[in-house]
Amino acid sequence: QLPPEARIWQVNIDKLRPSAFQPRIYFEKAKLEELAVSIKQNGIIQPIVGRKTGSGAIEIIAGERRWRAAQLAGLHEVPVILKNMQDQATLEMAIIENIQREDLNPVEEAEAYQRLSQEFQMTQQQIAEKVGKDRATVANIMRLLGLPDLIRQMILKSEISSGHAKVLLSIADQKTQIDLAKKIVRQKMSVRQLEKMAAAAVSGGHKEDENVVAPESNVTQRLISGLAEELQKIMGTKVSIDYHQSKGKIAVHFYSDEELTQIVDRLKDGYGKR
């Protein structure tokens, strides 16, 4: 006899519920409809994974996209494997399943890593080991959360790519980031084209920067942008400089307690060498 976790149950589709730990935020309608057509023709090949809740419903651990498409296909029952899993394991499995299937948008992936970090106190190294990536990759993905909300929404909707986002992260000024992101969509710019435009913005060619207050300030702005880039290399994270008429502030961005500790350690190391 098969153990309970190896059995496939046919479950009424209305008994299933999306999980609070689902890392996916955006489900593209056209792709769901394509999957629904496939399910009508071939059924659900890979069972949904779920866990029972106190109310008697089944919370989906992996397979919400299949469940949504099955509803569109008019199915009344779906195959489900039931597992007894705690919250952290549920989130971990949902992330891993989506990453392996390459279903997660970069912003969704970043927010999922942030949840593991904040809710379950996992370090970036521990997250990296769980998902099979190196720590630097996890850290770089989490830095996407430092982009303005408008740009994150563009990434979610696949209007701009993670390659575009990486270039935008190299720019300290948020207004410039947003202006360039809008141009990416409007002009259907490639990453290479964006790199050239970003370089022009950093060198003072982007006249819309609010910090440029006088003709001679272009030189100062180039120095400020260069300093921000240099600090980003030293800190290993995004650094923005708000400069106006010889006054301003420097902001060092971090996306987890672990990254904050690393920044503090770098500052201490640098101070100790003086």
mmCIF file of C-alpha atoms in Angstrom:
data_model
loop_
_atom_site.group_PDB
_atom_site.id
_atom_site.type_symbol
_atom_site.label_atom_id
_atom_site.label_comp_id
_atom_site.label_asym_id
_atom_site.label_seq_id
_atom_site.Cartn_x
_atom_site.Cartn_y
_atom_site.Cartn_z
ATOM 1 C CA GLN A 1 0.000 0.000 0.000
ATOM 2 C CA LEU A 2 1.245 3.459 -0.911
ATOM 3 C CA PRO A 3 2.038 5.874 1.946
ATOM 4 C CA PRO A 4 -0.456 8.806 2.229
ATOM 5 C CA GLU A 5 1.994 11.320 0.727
ATOM 6 C CA ALA A 6 2.482 9.162 -2.383
ATOM 7 C CA ARG A 7 -1.231 8.832 -3.111
ATOM 8 C CA ILE A 8 -2.935 10.976 -5.731
ATOM 9 C CA TRP A 9 -6.405 12.105 -4.662
ATOM 10 C CA GLN A 10 -9.135 13.363 -6.971
ATOM 11 C CA VAL A 11 -10.366 16.495 -5.198
ATOM 12 C CA ASN A 12 -13.339 18.762 -5.916
ATOM 13 C CA ILE A 13 -11.873 21.863 -7.527
ATOM 14 C CA ASP A 14 -13.876 24.154 -5.218
ATOM 15 C CA LYS A 15 -12.149 22.712 -2.131
ATOM 16 C CA LEU A 16 -8.774 24.113 -3.165
ATOM 17 C CA ARG A 17 -7.562 27.539 -2.025
ATOM 18 C CA PRO A 18 -4.570 29.663 -3.109
ATOM 19 C CA SER A 19 -1.764 29.755 -0.551
ATOM 20 C CA ALA A 20 -0.750 32.841 1.396
ATOM 21 C CA PHE A 21 2.792 31.673 0.630
ATOM 22 C CA GLN A 22 2.367 31.639 -3.154
ATOM 23 C CA PRO A 23 5.313 33.646 -4.537
ATOM 24 C CA ARG A 24 3.607 34.279 -7.877
ATOM 25 C CA ILE A 25 1.750 37.582 -8.025
ATOM 26 C CA TYR A 26 0.903 37.962 -11.702
ATOM 27 C CA PHE A 27 -0.833 35.290 -13.792
ATOM 28 C CA GLU A 28 -0.851 36.185 -17.485
ATOM 29 C CA LYS A 29 -4.346 35.630 -18.873
ATOM 30 C CA ALA A 30 -3.248 34.498 -22.351
ATOM 31 C CA LYS A 31 -0.896 31.835 -20.948
ATOM 32 C CA LEU A 32 -3.577 30.583 -18.551
ATOM 33 C CA GLU A 33 -5.951 30.213 -21.500
ATOM 34 C CA GLU A 34 -3.283 28.279 -23.449
ATOM 35 C CA LEU A 35 -2.791 25.939 -20.490
ATOM 36 C CA ALA A 36 -6.576 25.522 -20.164
ATOM 37 C CA VAL A 37 -6.751 24.333 -23.792
ATOM 38 C CA SER A 38 -3.943 21.830 -23.112
ATOM 39 C CA ILE A 39 -5.696 20.583 -19.960
ATOM 40 C CA LYS A 40 -8.949 20.097 -21.892
ATOM 41 C CA GLN A 41 -7.079 17.932 -24.395
ATOM 42 C CA ASN A 42 -4.643 16.068 -22.139
ATOM 43 C CA GLY A 43 -5.808 16.539 -18.548
ATOM 44 C CA ILE A 44 -3.489 17.595 -15.709
ATOM 45 C CA ILE A 45 -0.269 15.617 -16.181
ATOM 46 C CA GLN A 46 1.450 16.750 -12.966
ATOM 47 C CA PRO A 47 -0.739 16.635 -9.814
ATOM 48 C CA ILE A 48 -1.244 19.722 -7.665
ATOM 49 C CA VAL A 49 0.473 19.600 -4.258
ATOM 50 C CA GLY A 50 -1.559 20.785 -1.277
ATOM 51 C CA ARG A 51 -2.015 20.608 2.481
ATOM 52 C CA LYS A 52 -5.172 20.371 4.562
ATOM 53 C CA THR A 53 -6.306 23.404 6.564
ATOM 54 C CA GLY A 54 -8.284 23.551 9.791
ATOM 55 C CA SER A 55 -11.425 24.518 7.875
ATOM 56 C CA GLY A 56 -11.277 21.380 5.750
ATOM 57 C CA ALA A 57 -10.157 23.190 2.603
ATOM 58 C CA ILE A 58 -6.924 22.301 0.810
ATOM 59 C CA GLU A 59 -4.275 25.009 0.526
ATOM 60 C CA ILE A 60 -2.269 24.811 -2.692
ATOM 61 C CA ILE A 61 1.467 24.437 -2.098
ATOM 62 C CA ALA A 62 2.453 23.979 -5.747
ATOM 63 C CA GLY A 63 0.274 24.160 -8.846
ATOM 64 C CA GLU A 64 -1.948 27.228 -8.480
ATOM 65 C CA ARG A 65 -1.503 28.001 -12.183
ATOM 66 C CA ARG A 66 -2.737 24.492 -13.074
ATOM 67 C CA TRP A 67 -5.698 24.942 -10.697
ATOM 68 C CA ARG A 68 -6.656 28.284 -12.271
ATOM 69 C CA ALA A 69 -6.379 26.837 -15.787
ATOM 70 C CA ALA A 70 -8.427 23.782 -14.743
ATOM 71 C CA GLN A 71 -11.215 26.136 -13.661
ATOM 72 C CA LEU A 72 -11.107 27.809 -17.089
ATOM 73 C CA ALA A 73 -11.200 24.358 -18.698
ATOM 74 C CA GLY A 74 -14.359 23.511 -16.760
ATOM 75 C CA LEU A 75 -12.910 20.643 -14.695
ATOM 76 C CA HIS A 76 -14.816 19.614 -11.549
ATOM 77 C CA GLU A 77 -12.006 17.556 -9.991
ATOM 78 C CA VAL A 78 -8.218 17.804 -10.066
ATOM 79 C CA PRO A 79 -5.447 15.379 -8.999
ATOM 80 C CA VAL A 80 -3.839 16.381 -5.699
ATOM 81 C CA ILE A 81 -0.973 15.012 -3.592
ATOM 82 C CA LEU A 82 -1.466 15.931 0.081
ATOM 83 C CA LYS A 83 1.538 16.803 2.240
ATOM 84 C CA ASN A 84 1.932 17.714 5.904
ATOM 85 C CA MET A 85 4.124 20.825 5.734
ATOM 86 C CA GLN A 86 4.856 23.813 7.972
ATOM 87 C CA ASP A 87 4.702 27.410 6.691
ATOM 88 C CA GLN A 88 8.436 27.778 5.996
ATOM 89 C CA ALA A 89 8.629 24.482 4.120
ATOM 90 C CA THR A 90 5.503 25.479 2.164
ATOM 91 C CA LEU A 91 7.067 28.749 1.013
ATOM 92 C CA GLU A 92 10.378 27.049 0.221
ATOM 93 C CA MET A 93 8.687 24.382 -1.903
ATOM 94 C CA ALA A 94 6.559 26.951 -3.746
ATOM 95 C CA ILE A 95 9.646 29.023 -4.581
ATOM 96 C CA ILE A 96 11.745 26.046 -5.655
ATOM 97 C CA GLU A 97 8.973 24.599 -7.824
ATOM 98 C CA ASN A 98 8.427 27.911 -9.600
ATOM 99 C CA ILE A 99 12.154 28.537 -10.095
ATOM 100 C CA GLN A 100 12.715 25.055 -11.507
ATOM 101 C CA ARG A 101 9.840 25.590 -13.942
ATOM 102 C CA GLU A 102 11.152 29.134 -14.683
ATOM 103 C CA ASP A 103 7.686 30.468 -13.856
ATOM 104 C CA LEU A 104 8.655 33.228 -11.437
ATOM 105 C CA ASN A 105 9.066 36.810 -12.563
ATOM 106 C CA PRO A 106 12.298 38.380 -11.161
ATOM 107 C CA VAL A 107 10.291 40.699 -8.863
ATOM 108 C CA GLU A 108 8.208 37.777 -7.579
ATOM 109 C CA GLU A 109 11.433 35.873 -6.940
ATOM 110 C CA ALA A 110 12.926 38.849 -5.077
ATOM 111 C CA GLU A 111 9.836 39.242 -2.888
ATOM 112 C CA ALA A 112 9.808 35.508 -2.127
ATOM 113 C CA TYR A 113 13.449 35.676 -0.997
ATOM 114 C CA GLN A 114 12.621 38.696 1.140
ATOM 115 C CA ARG A 115 9.820 36.737 2.851
ATOM 116 C CA LEU A 116 12.211 33.884 3.632
ATOM 117 C CA SER A 117 14.637 36.439 5.058
ATOM 118 C CA GLN A 118 12.155 38.491 7.088
ATOM 119 C CA GLU A 119 9.585 35.893 8.207
ATOM 120 C CA PHE A 120 11.889 32.927 8.742
ATOM 121 C CA GLN A 121 15.196 34.716 9.501
ATOM 122 C CA MET A 122 17.038 32.932 6.699
ATOM 123 C CA THR A 123 20.336 34.421 5.533
ATOM 124 C CA GLN A 124 21.027 35.002 1.857
ATOM 125 C CA GLN A 125 23.483 32.092 1.981
ATOM 126 C CA GLN A 126 20.799 29.767 3.386
ATOM 127 C CA ILE A 127 18.313 30.921 0.743
ATOM 128 C CA ALA A 128 20.912 30.377 -1.981
ATOM 129 C CA GLU A 129 21.553 26.819 -0.797
ATOM 130 C CA LYS A 130 17.813 26.056 -0.746
ATOM 131 C CA VAL A 131 17.168 27.269 -4.298
ATOM 132 C CA GLY A 132 20.443 26.074 -5.816
ATOM 133 C CA LYS A 133 21.934 29.483 -6.607
ATOM 134 C CA ASP A 134 24.988 31.316 -5.320
ATOM 135 C CA ARG A 135 24.606 34.020 -2.664
ATOM 136 C CA ALA A 136 25.593 36.858 -5.014
ATOM 137 C CA THR A 137 22.784 35.894 -7.419
ATOM 138 C CA VAL A 138 20.229 35.931 -4.592
ATOM 139 C CA ALA A 139 21.540 39.312 -3.386
ATOM 140 C CA ASN A 140 21.348 40.804 -6.887
ATOM 141 C CA ILE A 141 17.785 39.566 -7.381
ATOM 142 C CA MET A 142 16.728 41.053 -4.021
ATOM 143 C CA ARG A 143 18.136 44.437 -5.078
ATOM 144 C CA LEU A 144 15.285 44.709 -7.579
ATOM 145 C CA LEU A 145 13.113 45.607 -4.575
ATOM 146 C CA GLY A 146 15.044 48.876 -4.382
ATOM 147 C CA LEU A 147 13.547 50.035 -7.684
ATOM 148 C CA PRO A 148 10.521 52.382 -7.653
ATOM 149 C CA ASP A 149 7.136 50.641 -7.503
ATOM 150 C CA LEU A 150 6.248 51.756 -11.045
ATOM 151 C CA ILE A 151 9.311 49.976 -12.446
ATOM 152 C CA ARG A 152 8.645 46.841 -10.387
ATOM 153 C CA GLN A 153 5.134 46.731 -11.881
ATOM 154 C CA MET A 154 6.657 47.015 -15.375
ATOM 155 C CA ILE A 155 8.887 44.017 -14.616
ATOM 156 C CA LEU A 156 5.907 42.049 -13.270
ATOM 157 C CA LYS A 157 4.021 42.679 -16.501
ATOM 158 C CA SER A 158 7.125 41.732 -18.554
ATOM 159 C CA GLU A 159 7.195 45.212 -20.094
ATOM 160 C CA ILE A 160 10.880 45.450 -19.190
ATOM 161 C CA SER A 161 13.334 42.602 -18.601
ATOM 162 C CA SER A 162 15.629 41.779 -15.699
ATOM 163 C CA GLY A 163 18.488 42.911 -17.971
ATOM 164 C CA HIS A 164 16.879 46.345 -18.259
ATOM 165 C CA ALA A 165 16.321 46.383 -14.488
ATOM 166 C CA LYS A 166 19.992 45.647 -13.812
ATOM 167 C CA VAL A 167 20.990 48.697 -15.863
ATOM 168 C CA LEU A 168 18.405 50.891 -14.114
ATOM 169 C CA LEU A 169 19.803 49.824 -10.725
ATOM 170 C CA SER A 170 23.141 51.359 -11.708
ATOM 171 C CA ILE A 171 21.469 54.792 -11.771
ATOM 172 C CA ALA A 172 21.215 56.521 -8.400
ATOM 173 C CA ASP A 173 18.398 58.988 -9.159
ATOM 174 C CA GLN A 174 14.878 57.490 -9.053
ATOM 175 C CA LYS A 175 13.377 60.115 -11.366
ATOM 176 C CA THR A 176 15.958 59.234 -14.011
ATOM 177 C CA GLN A 177 15.248 55.530 -13.474
ATOM 178 C CA ILE A 178 11.515 56.064 -14.073
ATOM 179 C CA ASP A 179 12.071 58.313 -17.105
ATOM 180 C CA LEU A 180 14.310 55.703 -18.714
ATOM 181 C CA ALA A 181 11.927 52.848 -17.841
ATOM 182 C CA LYS A 182 9.108 54.669 -19.643
ATOM 183 C CA LYS A 183 11.390 55.139 -22.659
ATOM 184 C CA ILE A 184 12.179 51.406 -22.681
ATOM 185 C CA VAL A 185 8.474 50.621 -23.079
ATOM 186 C CA ARG A 186 7.700 53.485 -25.440
ATOM 187 C CA GLN A 187 10.682 52.969 -27.747
ATOM 188 C CA LYS A 188 10.993 49.170 -27.297
ATOM 189 C CA MET A 189 14.639 49.666 -26.345
ATOM 190 C CA SER A 190 17.099 46.782 -26.110
ATOM 191 C CA VAL A 191 19.334 46.375 -23.062
ATOM 192 C CA ARG A 192 22.318 47.565 -25.136
ATOM 193 C CA GLN A 193 20.456 50.739 -26.150
ATOM 194 C CA LEU A 194 19.522 51.349 -22.517
ATOM 195 C CA GLU A 195 23.141 50.933 -21.423
ATOM 196 C CA LYS A 196 24.175 53.716 -23.807
ATOM 197 C CA MET A 197 21.366 55.985 -22.623
ATOM 198 C CA ALA A 198 22.155 55.242 -18.974
ATOM 199 C CA ALA A 199 25.809 56.087 -19.570
ATOM 200 C CA ALA A 200 24.718 59.404 -21.066
ATOM 201 C CA ALA A 201 22.510 60.053 -18.034
ATOM 202 C CA VAL A 202 25.365 59.316 -15.634
ATOM 203 C CA SER A 203 27.718 61.564 -17.598
ATOM 204 C CA GLY A 204 25.266 64.457 -17.431
ATOM 205 C CA GLY A 205 23.554 63.994 -20.789
ATOM 206 C CA HIS A 206 20.139 63.412 -19.198
ATOM 207 C CA LYS A 207 18.935 66.972 -18.714
ATOM 208 C CA GLU A 208 15.840 66.017 -16.736
ATOM 209 C CA ASP A 209 17.758 65.263 -13.528
ATOM 210 C CA GLU A 210 16.252 67.420 -10.798
ATOM 211 C CA ASN A 211 19.687 67.879 -9.197
ATOM 212 C CA VAL A 212 20.904 69.853 -12.238
ATOM 213 C CA VAL A 213 20.085 73.381 -11.085
ATOM 214 C CA ALA A 214 22.481 75.492 -13.142
ATOM 215 C CA PRO A 215 24.575 75.164 -16.322
ATOM 216 C CA GLU A 216 27.790 74.694 -14.368
ATOM 217 C CA SER A 217 26.188 71.983 -12.185
ATOM 218 C CA ASN A 218 26.601 69.386 -14.956
ATOM 219 C CA VAL A 219 30.220 68.958 -13.894
ATOM 220 C CA THR A 220 29.181 68.523 -10.273
ATOM 221 C CA GLN A 221 26.432 66.100 -11.292
ATOM 222 C CA ARG A 222 28.933 63.955 -13.193
ATOM 223 C CA LEU A 223 31.130 63.832 -10.096
ATOM 224 C CA ILE A 224 28.159 62.918 -7.882
ATOM 225 C CA SER A 225 27.034 60.162 -10.264
ATOM 226 C CA GLY A 226 30.565 58.808 -10.460
ATOM 227 C CA LEU A 227 30.853 58.870 -6.677
ATOM 228 C CA ALA A 228 27.551 56.997 -6.319
ATOM 229 C CA GLU A 229 28.805 54.310 -8.719
ATOM 230 C CA GLU A 230 32.100 54.009 -6.841
ATOM 231 C CA LEU A 231 30.287 53.675 -3.506
ATOM 232 C CA GLN A 232 28.002 51.012 -4.995
ATOM 233 C CA LYS A 233 31.076 48.953 -5.932
ATOM 234 C CA ILE A 234 32.542 49.347 -2.442
ATOM 235 C CA MET A 235 29.296 48.600 -0.592
ATOM 236 C CA GLY A 236 28.071 45.885 -2.930
ATOM 237 C CA THR A 237 24.605 47.421 -2.973
ATOM 238 C CA LYS A 238 22.670 50.375 -4.360
ATOM 239 C CA VAL A 239 23.826 53.811 -3.165
ATOM 240 C CA SER A 240 21.956 57.009 -4.005
ATOM 241 C CA ILE A 241 23.131 60.576 -3.472
ATOM 242 C CA ASP A 242 20.628 63.405 -3.126
ATOM 243 C CA TYR A 243 22.648 66.557 -3.898
ATOM 244 C CA HIS A 244 21.389 70.127 -4.155
ATOM 245 C CA GLN A 245 23.389 73.344 -3.847
ATOM 246 C CA SER A 246 26.329 71.841 -1.932
ATOM 247 C CA LYS A 247 24.033 70.000 0.502
ATOM 248 C CA GLY A 248 22.426 66.584 0.501
ATOM 249 C CA LYS A 249 22.489 63.059 1.823
ATOM 250 C CA ILE A 250 23.862 59.633 0.930
ATOM 251 C CA ALA A 251 21.495 56.641 1.177
ATOM 252 C CA VAL A 252 22.839 53.085 1.301
ATOM 253 C CA HIS A 253 20.118 50.568 0.397
ATOM 254 C CA PHE A 254 19.864 47.083 1.915
ATOM 255 C CA TYR A 255 17.249 44.340 1.565
ATOM 256 C CA SER A 256 17.871 42.025 4.509
ATOM 257 C CA ASP A 257 19.420 42.031 7.986
ATOM 258 C CA GLU A 258 22.293 39.992 6.573
ATOM 259 C CA GLU A 259 23.025 42.604 3.912
ATOM 260 C CA LEU A 260 22.918 45.372 6.549
ATOM 261 C CA THR A 261 25.480 43.470 8.620
ATOM 262 C CA GLN A 262 27.726 43.087 5.570
ATOM 263 C CA ILE A 263 27.525 46.831 4.852
ATOM 264 C CA VAL A 264 28.393 47.687 8.462
ATOM 265 C CA ASP A 265 31.336 45.255 8.337
ATOM 266 C CA ARG A 266 32.618 46.896 5.140
ATOM 267 C CA LEU A 267 32.382 50.330 6.773
ATOM 268 C CA LYS A 268 34.224 49.095 9.866
ATOM 269 C CA ASP A 269 36.925 47.461 7.742
ATOM 270 C CA GLY A 270 37.365 50.654 5.745
ATOM 271 C CA TYR A 271 37.564 52.776 8.892
ATOM 272 C CA GLY A 272 40.106 50.412 10.448
ATOM 273 C CA LYS A 273 42.440 50.828 7.484
ATOM 274 C CA ARG A 274 42.651 54.596 7.924
#
